[in-house]
PDB file of C-alpha atoms in Angstrom:
ATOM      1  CA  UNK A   1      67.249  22.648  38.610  1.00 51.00           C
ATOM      2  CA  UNK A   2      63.587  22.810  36.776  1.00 57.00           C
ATOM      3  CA  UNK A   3      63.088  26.498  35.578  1.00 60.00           C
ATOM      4  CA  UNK A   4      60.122  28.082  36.533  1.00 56.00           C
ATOM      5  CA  UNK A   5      58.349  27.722  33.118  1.00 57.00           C
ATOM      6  CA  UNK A   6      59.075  24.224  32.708  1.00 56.00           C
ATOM      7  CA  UNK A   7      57.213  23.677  36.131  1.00 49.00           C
ATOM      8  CA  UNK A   8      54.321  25.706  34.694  1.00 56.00           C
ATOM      9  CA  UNK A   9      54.351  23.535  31.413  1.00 56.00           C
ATOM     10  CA  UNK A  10      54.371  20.387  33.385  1.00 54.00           C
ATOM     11  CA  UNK A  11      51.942  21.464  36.080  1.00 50.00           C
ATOM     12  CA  UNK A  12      49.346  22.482  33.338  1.00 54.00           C
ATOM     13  CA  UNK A  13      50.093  18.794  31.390  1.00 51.00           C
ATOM     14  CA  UNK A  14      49.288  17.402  34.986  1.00 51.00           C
ATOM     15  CA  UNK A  15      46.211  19.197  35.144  1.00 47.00           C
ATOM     16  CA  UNK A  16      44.922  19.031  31.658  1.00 44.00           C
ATOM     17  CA  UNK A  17      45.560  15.007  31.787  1.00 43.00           C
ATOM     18  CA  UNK A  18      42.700  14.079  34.014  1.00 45.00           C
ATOM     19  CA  UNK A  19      40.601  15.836  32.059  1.00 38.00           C
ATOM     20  CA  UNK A  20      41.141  14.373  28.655  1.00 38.00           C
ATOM     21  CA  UNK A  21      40.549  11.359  30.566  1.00 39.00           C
ATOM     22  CA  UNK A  22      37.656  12.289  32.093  1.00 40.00           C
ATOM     23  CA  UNK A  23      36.270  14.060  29.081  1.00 37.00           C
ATOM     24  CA  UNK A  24      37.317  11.346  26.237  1.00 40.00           C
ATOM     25  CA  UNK A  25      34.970   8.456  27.299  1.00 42.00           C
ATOM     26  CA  UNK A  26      31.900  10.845  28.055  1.00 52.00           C
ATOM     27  CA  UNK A  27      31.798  11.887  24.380  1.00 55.00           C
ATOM     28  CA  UNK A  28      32.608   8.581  23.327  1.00 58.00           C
ATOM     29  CA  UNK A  29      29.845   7.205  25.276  1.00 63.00           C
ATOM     30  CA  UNK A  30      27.299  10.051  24.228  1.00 71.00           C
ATOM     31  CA  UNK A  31      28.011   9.638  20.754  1.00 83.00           C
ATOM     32  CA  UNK A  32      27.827   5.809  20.910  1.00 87.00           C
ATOM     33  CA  UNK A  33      24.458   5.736  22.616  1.00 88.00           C
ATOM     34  CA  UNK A  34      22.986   8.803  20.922  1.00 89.00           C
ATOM     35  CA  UNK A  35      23.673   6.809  17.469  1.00 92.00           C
ATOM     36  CA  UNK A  36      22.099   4.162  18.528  1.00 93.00           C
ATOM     37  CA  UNK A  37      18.947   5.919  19.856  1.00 93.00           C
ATOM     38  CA  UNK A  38      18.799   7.667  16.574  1.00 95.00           C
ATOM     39  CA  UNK A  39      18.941   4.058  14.889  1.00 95.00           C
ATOM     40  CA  UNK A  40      16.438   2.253  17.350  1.00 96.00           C
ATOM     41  CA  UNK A  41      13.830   5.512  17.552  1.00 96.00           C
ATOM     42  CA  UNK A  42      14.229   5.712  13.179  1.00 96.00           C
ATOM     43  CA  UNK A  43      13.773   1.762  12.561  1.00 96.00           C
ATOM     44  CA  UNK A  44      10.878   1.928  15.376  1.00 96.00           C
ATOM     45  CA  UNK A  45       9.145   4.698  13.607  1.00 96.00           C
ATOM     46  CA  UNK A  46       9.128   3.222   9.887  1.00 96.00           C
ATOM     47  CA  UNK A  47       8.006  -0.017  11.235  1.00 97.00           C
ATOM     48  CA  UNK A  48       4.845   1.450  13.011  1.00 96.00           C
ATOM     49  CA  UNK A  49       4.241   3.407   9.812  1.00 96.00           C
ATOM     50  CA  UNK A  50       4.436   0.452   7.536  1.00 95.00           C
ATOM     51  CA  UNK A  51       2.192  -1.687  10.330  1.00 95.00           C
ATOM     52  CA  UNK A  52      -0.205   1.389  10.325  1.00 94.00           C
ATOM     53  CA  UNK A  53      -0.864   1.864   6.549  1.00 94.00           C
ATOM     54  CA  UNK A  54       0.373  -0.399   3.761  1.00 92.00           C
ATOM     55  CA  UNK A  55       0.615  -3.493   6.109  1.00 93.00           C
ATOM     56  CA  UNK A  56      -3.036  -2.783   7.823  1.00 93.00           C
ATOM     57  CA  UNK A  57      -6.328  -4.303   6.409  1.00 92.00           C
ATOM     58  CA  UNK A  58      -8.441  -1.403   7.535  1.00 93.00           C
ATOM     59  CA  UNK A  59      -5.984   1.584   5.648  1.00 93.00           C
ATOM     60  CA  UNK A  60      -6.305  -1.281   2.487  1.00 91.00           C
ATOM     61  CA  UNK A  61      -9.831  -1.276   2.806  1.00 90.00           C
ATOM     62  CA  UNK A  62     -10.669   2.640   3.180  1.00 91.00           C
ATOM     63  CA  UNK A  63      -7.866   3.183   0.549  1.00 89.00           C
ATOM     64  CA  UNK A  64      -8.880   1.180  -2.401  1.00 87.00           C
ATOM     65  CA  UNK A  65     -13.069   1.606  -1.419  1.00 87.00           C
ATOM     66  CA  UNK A  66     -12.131   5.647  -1.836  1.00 85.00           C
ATOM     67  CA  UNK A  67     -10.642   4.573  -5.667  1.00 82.00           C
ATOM     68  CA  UNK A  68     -11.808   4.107  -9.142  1.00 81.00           C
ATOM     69  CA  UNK A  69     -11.427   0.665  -7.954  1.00 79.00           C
ATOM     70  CA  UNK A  70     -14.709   0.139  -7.255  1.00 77.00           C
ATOM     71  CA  UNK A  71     -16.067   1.454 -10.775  1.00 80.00           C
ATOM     72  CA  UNK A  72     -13.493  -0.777 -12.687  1.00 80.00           C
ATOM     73  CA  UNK A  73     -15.148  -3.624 -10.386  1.00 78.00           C
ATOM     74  CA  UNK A  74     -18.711  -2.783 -11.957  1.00 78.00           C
ATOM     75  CA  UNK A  75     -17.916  -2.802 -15.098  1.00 79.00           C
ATOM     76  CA  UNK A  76     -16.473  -6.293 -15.163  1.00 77.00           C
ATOM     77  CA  UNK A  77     -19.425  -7.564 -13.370  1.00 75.00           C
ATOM     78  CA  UNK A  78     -21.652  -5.838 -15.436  1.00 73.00           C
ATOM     79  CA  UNK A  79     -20.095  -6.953 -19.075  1.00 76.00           C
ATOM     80  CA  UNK A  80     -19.787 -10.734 -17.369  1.00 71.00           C
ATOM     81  CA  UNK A  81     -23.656 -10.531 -16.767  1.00 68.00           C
ATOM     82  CA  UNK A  82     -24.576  -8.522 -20.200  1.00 69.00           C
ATOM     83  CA  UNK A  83     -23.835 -12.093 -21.918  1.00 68.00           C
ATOM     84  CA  UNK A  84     -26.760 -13.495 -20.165  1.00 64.00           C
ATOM     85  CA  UNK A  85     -29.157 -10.720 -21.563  1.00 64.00           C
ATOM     86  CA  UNK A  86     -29.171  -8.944 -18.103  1.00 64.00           C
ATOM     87  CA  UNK A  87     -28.915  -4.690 -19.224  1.00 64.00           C
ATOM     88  CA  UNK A  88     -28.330  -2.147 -16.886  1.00 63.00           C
ATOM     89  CA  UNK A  89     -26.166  -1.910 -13.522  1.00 68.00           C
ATOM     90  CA  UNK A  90     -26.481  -4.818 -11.568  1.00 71.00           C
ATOM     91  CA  UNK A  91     -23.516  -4.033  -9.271  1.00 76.00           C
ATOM     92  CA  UNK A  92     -24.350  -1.107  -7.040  1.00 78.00           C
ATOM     93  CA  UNK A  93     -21.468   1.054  -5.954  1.00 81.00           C
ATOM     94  CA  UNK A  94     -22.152  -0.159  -2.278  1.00 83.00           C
ATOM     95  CA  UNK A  95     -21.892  -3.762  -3.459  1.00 80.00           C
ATOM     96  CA  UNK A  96     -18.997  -3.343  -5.306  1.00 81.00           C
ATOM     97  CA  UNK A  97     -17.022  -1.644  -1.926  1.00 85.00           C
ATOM     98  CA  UNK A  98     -18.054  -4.408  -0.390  1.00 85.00           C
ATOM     99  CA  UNK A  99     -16.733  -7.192  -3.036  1.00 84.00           C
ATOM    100  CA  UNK A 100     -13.469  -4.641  -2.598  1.00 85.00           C
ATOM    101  CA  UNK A 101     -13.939  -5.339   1.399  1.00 88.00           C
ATOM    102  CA  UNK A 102     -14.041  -9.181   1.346  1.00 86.00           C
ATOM    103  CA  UNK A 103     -10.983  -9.055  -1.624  1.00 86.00           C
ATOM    104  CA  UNK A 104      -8.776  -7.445   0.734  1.00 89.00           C
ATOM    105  CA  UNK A 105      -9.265  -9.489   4.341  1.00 88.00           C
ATOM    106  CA  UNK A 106      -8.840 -12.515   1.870  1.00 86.00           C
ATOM    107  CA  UNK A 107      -5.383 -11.239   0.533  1.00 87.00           C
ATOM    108  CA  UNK A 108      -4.205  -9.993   4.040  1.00 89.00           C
ATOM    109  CA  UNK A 109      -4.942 -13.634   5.357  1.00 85.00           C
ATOM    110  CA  UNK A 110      -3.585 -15.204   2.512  1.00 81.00           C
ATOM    111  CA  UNK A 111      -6.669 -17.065   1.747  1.00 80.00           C
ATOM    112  CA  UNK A 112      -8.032 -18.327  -1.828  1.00 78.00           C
ATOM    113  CA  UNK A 113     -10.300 -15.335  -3.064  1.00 78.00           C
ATOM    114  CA  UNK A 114     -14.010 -16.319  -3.013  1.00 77.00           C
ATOM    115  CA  UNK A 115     -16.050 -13.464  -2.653  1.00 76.00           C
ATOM    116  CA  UNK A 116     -20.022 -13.546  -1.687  1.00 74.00           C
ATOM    117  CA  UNK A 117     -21.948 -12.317  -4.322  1.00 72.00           C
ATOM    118  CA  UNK A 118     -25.112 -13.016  -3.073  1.00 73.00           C
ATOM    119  CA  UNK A 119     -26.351  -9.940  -2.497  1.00 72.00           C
ATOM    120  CA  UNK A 120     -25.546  -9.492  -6.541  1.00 71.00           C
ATOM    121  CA  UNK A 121     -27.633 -12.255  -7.058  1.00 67.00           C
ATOM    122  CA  UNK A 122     -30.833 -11.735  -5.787  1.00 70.00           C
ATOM    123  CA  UNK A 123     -30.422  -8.480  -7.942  1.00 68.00           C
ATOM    124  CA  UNK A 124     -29.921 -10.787 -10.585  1.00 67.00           C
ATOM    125  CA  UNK A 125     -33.100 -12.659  -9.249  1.00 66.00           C
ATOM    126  CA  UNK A 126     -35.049  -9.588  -9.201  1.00 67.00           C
ATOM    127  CA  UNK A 127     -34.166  -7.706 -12.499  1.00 66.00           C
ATOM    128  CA  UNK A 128     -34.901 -10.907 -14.407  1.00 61.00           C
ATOM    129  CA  UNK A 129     -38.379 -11.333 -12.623  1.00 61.00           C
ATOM    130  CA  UNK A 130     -39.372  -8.018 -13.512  1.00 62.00           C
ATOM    131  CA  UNK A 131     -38.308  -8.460 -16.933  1.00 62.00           C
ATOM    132  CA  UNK A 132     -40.560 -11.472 -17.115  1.00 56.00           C
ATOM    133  CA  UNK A 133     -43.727  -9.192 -15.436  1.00 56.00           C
ATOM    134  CA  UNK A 134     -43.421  -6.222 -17.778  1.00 62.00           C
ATOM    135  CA  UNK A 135     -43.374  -8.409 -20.717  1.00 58.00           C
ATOM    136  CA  UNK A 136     -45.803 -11.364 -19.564  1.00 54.00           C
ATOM    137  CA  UNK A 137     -47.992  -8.927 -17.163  1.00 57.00           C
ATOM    138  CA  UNK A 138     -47.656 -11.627 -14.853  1.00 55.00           C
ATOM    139  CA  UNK A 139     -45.867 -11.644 -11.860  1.00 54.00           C
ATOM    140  CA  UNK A 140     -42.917 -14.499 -11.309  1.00 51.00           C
ATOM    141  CA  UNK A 141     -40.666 -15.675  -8.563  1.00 53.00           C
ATOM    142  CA  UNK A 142     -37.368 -17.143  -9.781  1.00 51.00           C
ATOM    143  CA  UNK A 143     -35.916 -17.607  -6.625  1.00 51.00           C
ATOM    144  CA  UNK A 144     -35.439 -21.091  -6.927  1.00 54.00           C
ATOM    145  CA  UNK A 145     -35.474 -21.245 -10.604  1.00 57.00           C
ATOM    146  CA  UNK A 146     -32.567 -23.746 -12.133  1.00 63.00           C
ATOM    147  CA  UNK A 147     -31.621 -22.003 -15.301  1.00 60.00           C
ATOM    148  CA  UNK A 148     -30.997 -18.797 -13.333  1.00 61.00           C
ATOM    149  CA  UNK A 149     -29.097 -20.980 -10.194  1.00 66.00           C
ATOM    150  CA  UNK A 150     -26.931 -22.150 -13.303  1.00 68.00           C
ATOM    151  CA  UNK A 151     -26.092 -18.821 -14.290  1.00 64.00           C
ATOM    152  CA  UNK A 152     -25.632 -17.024 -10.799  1.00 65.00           C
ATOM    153  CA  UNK A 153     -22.753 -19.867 -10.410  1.00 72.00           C
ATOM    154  CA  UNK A 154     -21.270 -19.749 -13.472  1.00 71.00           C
ATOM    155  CA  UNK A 155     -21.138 -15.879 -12.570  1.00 68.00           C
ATOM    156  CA  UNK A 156     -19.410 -16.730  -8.971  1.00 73.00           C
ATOM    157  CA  UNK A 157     -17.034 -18.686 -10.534  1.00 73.00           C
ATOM    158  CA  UNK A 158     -16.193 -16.429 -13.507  1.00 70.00           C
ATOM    159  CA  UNK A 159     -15.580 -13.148 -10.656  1.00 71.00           C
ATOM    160  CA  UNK A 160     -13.914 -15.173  -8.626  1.00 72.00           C
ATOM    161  CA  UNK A 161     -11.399 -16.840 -10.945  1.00 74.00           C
ATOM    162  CA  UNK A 162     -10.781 -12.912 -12.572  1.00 69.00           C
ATOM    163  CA  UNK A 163     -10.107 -12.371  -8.992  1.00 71.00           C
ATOM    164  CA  UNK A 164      -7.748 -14.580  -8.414  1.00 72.00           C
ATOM    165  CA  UNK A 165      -4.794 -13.530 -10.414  1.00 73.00           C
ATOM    166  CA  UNK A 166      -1.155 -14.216  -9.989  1.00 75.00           C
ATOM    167  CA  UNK A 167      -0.418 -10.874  -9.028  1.00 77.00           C
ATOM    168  CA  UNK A 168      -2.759 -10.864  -5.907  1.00 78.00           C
ATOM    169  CA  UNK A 169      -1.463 -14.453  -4.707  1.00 80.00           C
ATOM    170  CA  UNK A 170       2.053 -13.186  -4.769  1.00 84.00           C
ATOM    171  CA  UNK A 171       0.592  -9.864  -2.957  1.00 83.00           C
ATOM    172  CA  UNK A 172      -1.173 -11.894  -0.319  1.00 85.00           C
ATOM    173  CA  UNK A 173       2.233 -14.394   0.230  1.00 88.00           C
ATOM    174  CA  UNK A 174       4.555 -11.251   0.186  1.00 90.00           C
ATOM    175  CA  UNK A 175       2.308  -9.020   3.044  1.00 91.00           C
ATOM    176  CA  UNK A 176       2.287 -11.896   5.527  1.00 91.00           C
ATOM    177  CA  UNK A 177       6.096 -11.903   4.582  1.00 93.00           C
ATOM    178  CA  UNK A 178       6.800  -8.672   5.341  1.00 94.00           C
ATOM    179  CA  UNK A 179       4.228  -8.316   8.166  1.00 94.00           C
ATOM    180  CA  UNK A 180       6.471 -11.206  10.058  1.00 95.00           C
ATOM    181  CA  UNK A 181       9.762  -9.163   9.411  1.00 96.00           C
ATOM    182  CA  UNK A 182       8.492  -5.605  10.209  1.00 96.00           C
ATOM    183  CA  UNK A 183       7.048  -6.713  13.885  1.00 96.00           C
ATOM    184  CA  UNK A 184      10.013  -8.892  14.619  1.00 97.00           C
ATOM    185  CA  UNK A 185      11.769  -5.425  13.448  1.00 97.00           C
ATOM    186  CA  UNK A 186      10.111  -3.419  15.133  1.00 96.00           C
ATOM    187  CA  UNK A 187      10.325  -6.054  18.413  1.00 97.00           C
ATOM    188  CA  UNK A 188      13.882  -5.621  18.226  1.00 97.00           C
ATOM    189  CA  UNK A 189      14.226  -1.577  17.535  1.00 96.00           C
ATOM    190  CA  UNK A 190      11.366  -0.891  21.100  1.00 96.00           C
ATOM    191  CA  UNK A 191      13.925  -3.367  23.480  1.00 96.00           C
ATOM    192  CA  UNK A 192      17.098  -1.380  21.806  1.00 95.00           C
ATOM    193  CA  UNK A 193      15.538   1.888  22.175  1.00 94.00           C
ATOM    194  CA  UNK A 194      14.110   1.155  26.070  1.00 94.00           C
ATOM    195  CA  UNK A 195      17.720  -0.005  26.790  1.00 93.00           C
ATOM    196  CA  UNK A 196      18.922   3.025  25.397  1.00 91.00           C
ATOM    197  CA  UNK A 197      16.540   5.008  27.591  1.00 90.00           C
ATOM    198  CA  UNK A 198      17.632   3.131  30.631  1.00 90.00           C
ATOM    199  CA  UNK A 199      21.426   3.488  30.105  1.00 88.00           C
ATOM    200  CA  UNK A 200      21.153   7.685  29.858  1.00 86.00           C
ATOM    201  CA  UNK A 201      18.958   7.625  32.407  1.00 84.00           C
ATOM    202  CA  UNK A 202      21.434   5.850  34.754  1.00 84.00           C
ATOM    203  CA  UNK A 203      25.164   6.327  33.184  1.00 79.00           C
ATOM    204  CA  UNK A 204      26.991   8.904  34.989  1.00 71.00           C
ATOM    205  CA  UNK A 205      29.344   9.634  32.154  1.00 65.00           C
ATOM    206  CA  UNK A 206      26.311  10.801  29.736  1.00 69.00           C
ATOM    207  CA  UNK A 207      23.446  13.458  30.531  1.00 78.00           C
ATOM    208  CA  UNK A 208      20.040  12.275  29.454  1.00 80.00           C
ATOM    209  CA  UNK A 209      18.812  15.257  28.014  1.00 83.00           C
ATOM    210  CA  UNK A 210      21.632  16.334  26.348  1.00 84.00           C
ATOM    211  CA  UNK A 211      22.089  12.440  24.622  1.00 85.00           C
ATOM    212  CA  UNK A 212      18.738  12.186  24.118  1.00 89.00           C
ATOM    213  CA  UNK A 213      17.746  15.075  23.066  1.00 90.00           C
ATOM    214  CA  UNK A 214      20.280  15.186  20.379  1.00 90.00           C
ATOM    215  CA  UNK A 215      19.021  11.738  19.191  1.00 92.00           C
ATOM    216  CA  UNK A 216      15.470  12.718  18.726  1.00 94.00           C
ATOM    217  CA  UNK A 217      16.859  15.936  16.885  1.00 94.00           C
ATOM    218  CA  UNK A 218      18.430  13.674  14.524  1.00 94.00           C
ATOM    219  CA  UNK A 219      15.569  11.709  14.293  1.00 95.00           C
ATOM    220  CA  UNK A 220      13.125  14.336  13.500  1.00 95.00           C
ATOM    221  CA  UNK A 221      15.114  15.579  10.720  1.00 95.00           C
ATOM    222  CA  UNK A 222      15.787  11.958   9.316  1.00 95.00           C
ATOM    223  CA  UNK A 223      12.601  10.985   9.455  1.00 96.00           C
ATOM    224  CA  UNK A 224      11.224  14.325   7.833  1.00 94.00           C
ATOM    225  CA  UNK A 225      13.558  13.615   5.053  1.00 93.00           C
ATOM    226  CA  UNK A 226      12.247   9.981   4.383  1.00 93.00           C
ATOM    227  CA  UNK A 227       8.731  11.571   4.179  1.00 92.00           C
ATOM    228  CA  UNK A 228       9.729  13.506   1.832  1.00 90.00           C
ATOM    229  CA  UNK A 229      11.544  11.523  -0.317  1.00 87.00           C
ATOM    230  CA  UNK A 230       8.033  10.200  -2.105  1.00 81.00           C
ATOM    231  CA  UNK A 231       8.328  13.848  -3.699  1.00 75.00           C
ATOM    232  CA  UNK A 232      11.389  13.020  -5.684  1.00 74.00           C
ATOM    233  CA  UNK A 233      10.344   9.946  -6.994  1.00 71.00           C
ATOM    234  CA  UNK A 234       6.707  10.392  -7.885  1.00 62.00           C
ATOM    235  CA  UNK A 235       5.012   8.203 -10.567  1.00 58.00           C
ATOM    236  CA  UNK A 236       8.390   6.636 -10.498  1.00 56.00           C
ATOM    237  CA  UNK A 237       6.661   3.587  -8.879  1.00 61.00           C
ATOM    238  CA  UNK A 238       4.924   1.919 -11.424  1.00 61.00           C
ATOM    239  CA  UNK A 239       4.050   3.608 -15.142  1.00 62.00           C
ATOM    240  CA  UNK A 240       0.861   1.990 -15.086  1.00 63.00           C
ATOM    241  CA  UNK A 241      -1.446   5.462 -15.819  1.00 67.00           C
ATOM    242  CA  UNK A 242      -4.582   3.211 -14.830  1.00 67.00           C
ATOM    243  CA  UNK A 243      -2.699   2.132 -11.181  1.00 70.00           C
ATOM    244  CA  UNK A 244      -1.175   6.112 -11.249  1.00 74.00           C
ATOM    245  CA  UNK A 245      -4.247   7.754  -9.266  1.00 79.00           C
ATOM    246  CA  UNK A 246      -4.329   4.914  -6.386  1.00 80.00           C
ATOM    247  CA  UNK A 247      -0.916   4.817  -6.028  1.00 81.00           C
ATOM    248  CA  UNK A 248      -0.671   8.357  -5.569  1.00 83.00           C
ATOM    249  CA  UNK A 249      -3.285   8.329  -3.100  1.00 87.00           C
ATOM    250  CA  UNK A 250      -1.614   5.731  -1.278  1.00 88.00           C
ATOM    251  CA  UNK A 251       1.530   7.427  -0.543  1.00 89.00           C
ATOM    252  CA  UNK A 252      -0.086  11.150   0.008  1.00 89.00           C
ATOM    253  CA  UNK A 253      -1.979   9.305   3.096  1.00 93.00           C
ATOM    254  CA  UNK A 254       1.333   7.219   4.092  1.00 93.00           C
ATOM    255  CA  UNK A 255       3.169  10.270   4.139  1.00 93.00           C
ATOM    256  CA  UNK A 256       0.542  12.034   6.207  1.00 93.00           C
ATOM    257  CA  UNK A 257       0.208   9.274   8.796  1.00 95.00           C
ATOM    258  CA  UNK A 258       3.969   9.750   8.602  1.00 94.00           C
ATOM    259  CA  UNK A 259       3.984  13.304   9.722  1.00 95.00           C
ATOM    260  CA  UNK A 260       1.857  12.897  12.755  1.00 94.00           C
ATOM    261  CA  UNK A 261       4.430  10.174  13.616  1.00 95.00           C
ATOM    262  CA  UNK A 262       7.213  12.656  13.320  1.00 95.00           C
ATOM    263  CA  UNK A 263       5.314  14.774  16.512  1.00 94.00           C
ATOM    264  CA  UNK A 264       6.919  12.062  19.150  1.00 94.00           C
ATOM    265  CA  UNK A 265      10.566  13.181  18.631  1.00 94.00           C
ATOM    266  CA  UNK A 266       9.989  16.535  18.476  1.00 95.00           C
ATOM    267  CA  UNK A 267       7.781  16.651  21.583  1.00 95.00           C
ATOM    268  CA  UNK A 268      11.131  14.573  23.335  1.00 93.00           C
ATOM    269  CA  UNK A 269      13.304  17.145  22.020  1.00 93.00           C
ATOM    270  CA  UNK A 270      11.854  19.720  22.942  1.00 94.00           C
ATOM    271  CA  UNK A 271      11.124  18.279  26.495  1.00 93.00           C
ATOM    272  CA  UNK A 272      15.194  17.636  26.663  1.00 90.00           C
ATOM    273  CA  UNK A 273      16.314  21.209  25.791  1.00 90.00           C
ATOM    274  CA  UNK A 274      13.873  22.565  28.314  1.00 92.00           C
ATOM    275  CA  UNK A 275      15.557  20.605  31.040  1.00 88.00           C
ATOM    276  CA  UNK A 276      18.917  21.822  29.605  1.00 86.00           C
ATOM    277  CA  UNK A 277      17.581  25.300  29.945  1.00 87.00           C
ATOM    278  CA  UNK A 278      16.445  24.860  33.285  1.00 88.00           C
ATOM    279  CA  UNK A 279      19.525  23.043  34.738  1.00 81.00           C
ATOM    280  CA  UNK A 280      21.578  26.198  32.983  1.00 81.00           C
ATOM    281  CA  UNK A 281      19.503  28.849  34.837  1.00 81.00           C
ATOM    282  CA  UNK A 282      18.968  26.880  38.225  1.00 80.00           C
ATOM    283  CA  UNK A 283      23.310  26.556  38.650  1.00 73.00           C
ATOM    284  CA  UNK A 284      23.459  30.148  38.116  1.00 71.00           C
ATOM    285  CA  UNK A 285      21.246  31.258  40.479  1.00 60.00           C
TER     286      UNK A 285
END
């Protein structure tokens, strides 16, 4: 005959079996699909962030028009015209943003640089007619003058071939590269993440806002943490003193852009643990 506390042992195993059961593949499922919300919402948030700055003509553009860049740009123009007895600034800081402009849709189509500097010569044009008039008296149009058609093309082609380094091919060929990869990426992180979003939504053995909510926690704190990684390694990126400045400026406006990205998760978050709240208070009552 069973004694009366080895029927209480057995009728508490009894009971406390169905629930490990039970309880077993609901944290095994919320674990599995939180992880892989925190992977898909992580990967899908780098990829609009490279997309958005380093990988997009227009942050290029305003970037490297906001540098020295522009100044370094004068000065080769200006020493490349000095040999034909031009003096002075030829290159106007406008023109040479705009040179800057037409370098970098070139590069992110992976195009041949050949830049339009004819707004550069018909201040060519004009300084050397005025030169003429304030030492003749006379007044002189060289618009269609040979000898200064030979020397506005052997300018073109002396910018443009400076232009054309090795280092800016191999930029151009490794941004269409890596613009290919980082939307296919980011393709394949936005269907993982929507099936993610459908499967709490309808899976009885997880809770949305608890899963969810738990991933975006995660990702909020990951994805602070990559931001501010750039912190650690600064100037690390290339020792270059005369690349230093616009490199730093570079990732100072990534990692901004970076932080407004980081609002999305903890919007969701928060949005989850109000639901908790209210599901907590609404069974009470």
């Amino acid at each position: 005959m069973i004694s009366r506390a080895e029927y209480q042992r057995r009728h508490q195993e009894q009971a406390a079996a169905p629930l490990e059961a039970d309880l077993g593949p609901r944290i095994g499922h919320h674990f599995f699909l939180a992880l892989l919300t925190v992977l898909a919402t992580l990967t899908l948030l780098i990829t609009i962030l490279i997309n958005g700055t380093v990988l997009n003509e227009s942050f290029a553009k305003q970037e490297l028009t906001n540098s020295s860049l522009a100044t370094s740009l004068q000065n080769m123009i200006n020493q490349s015209v000095s040999q034909y007895g031009y003096s002075g600034t030829v290159v106007t800081t406008k023109q040479a943003n705009q040179l800057i402009e037409q370098v970098v849709e070139e590069v992110y189509e992976d195009k041949t640089i050949q830049v339009d500097l004819s707004s550069i010569e018909s201040s060519l044009t004009n300084q050397a007619s005025e030169q003429l008039a304030s030492t003749l008296g006379i007044s002189v149009s060289l618009a269609n003058n040979s000898a200064i058609a030979a020397i506005e093309n052997q300018l073109s082609q002396q910018v443009n071939s400076q232009l054309n380094t090795s280092q800016l091919q191999e930029a151009a060929s490794a941004i269409k590269t890596c613009k290919v990869i980082t939307n296919l990426v980011l393709l394949v992180s936005l269907v993982v993440l929507a099936l993610c979003l459908v499967t709490a939504t309808f899976m009885r053995t997880v809770s949305f806002p608890i899963t969810i909510g738990d991933a975006m926690a995660w990702v909020s704190l990951l994805f602070s943490g990559l931001l501010l990684l750039p912190q650690l390694w600064s100037g690390a990126i290339t020792d270059d003193q005369t690349l230093a400045p616009l490199v730093s400026q570079v990732e100072t406006d990534v990692v901004n852009k970076g932080w407004s990205l980081v609002v999305l998760p903890v919007a969701i978050f928060l949005l989850c643990l109000l639901v908790r709240v209210w599901r907590r208070f609404s069974r009470r009552a």
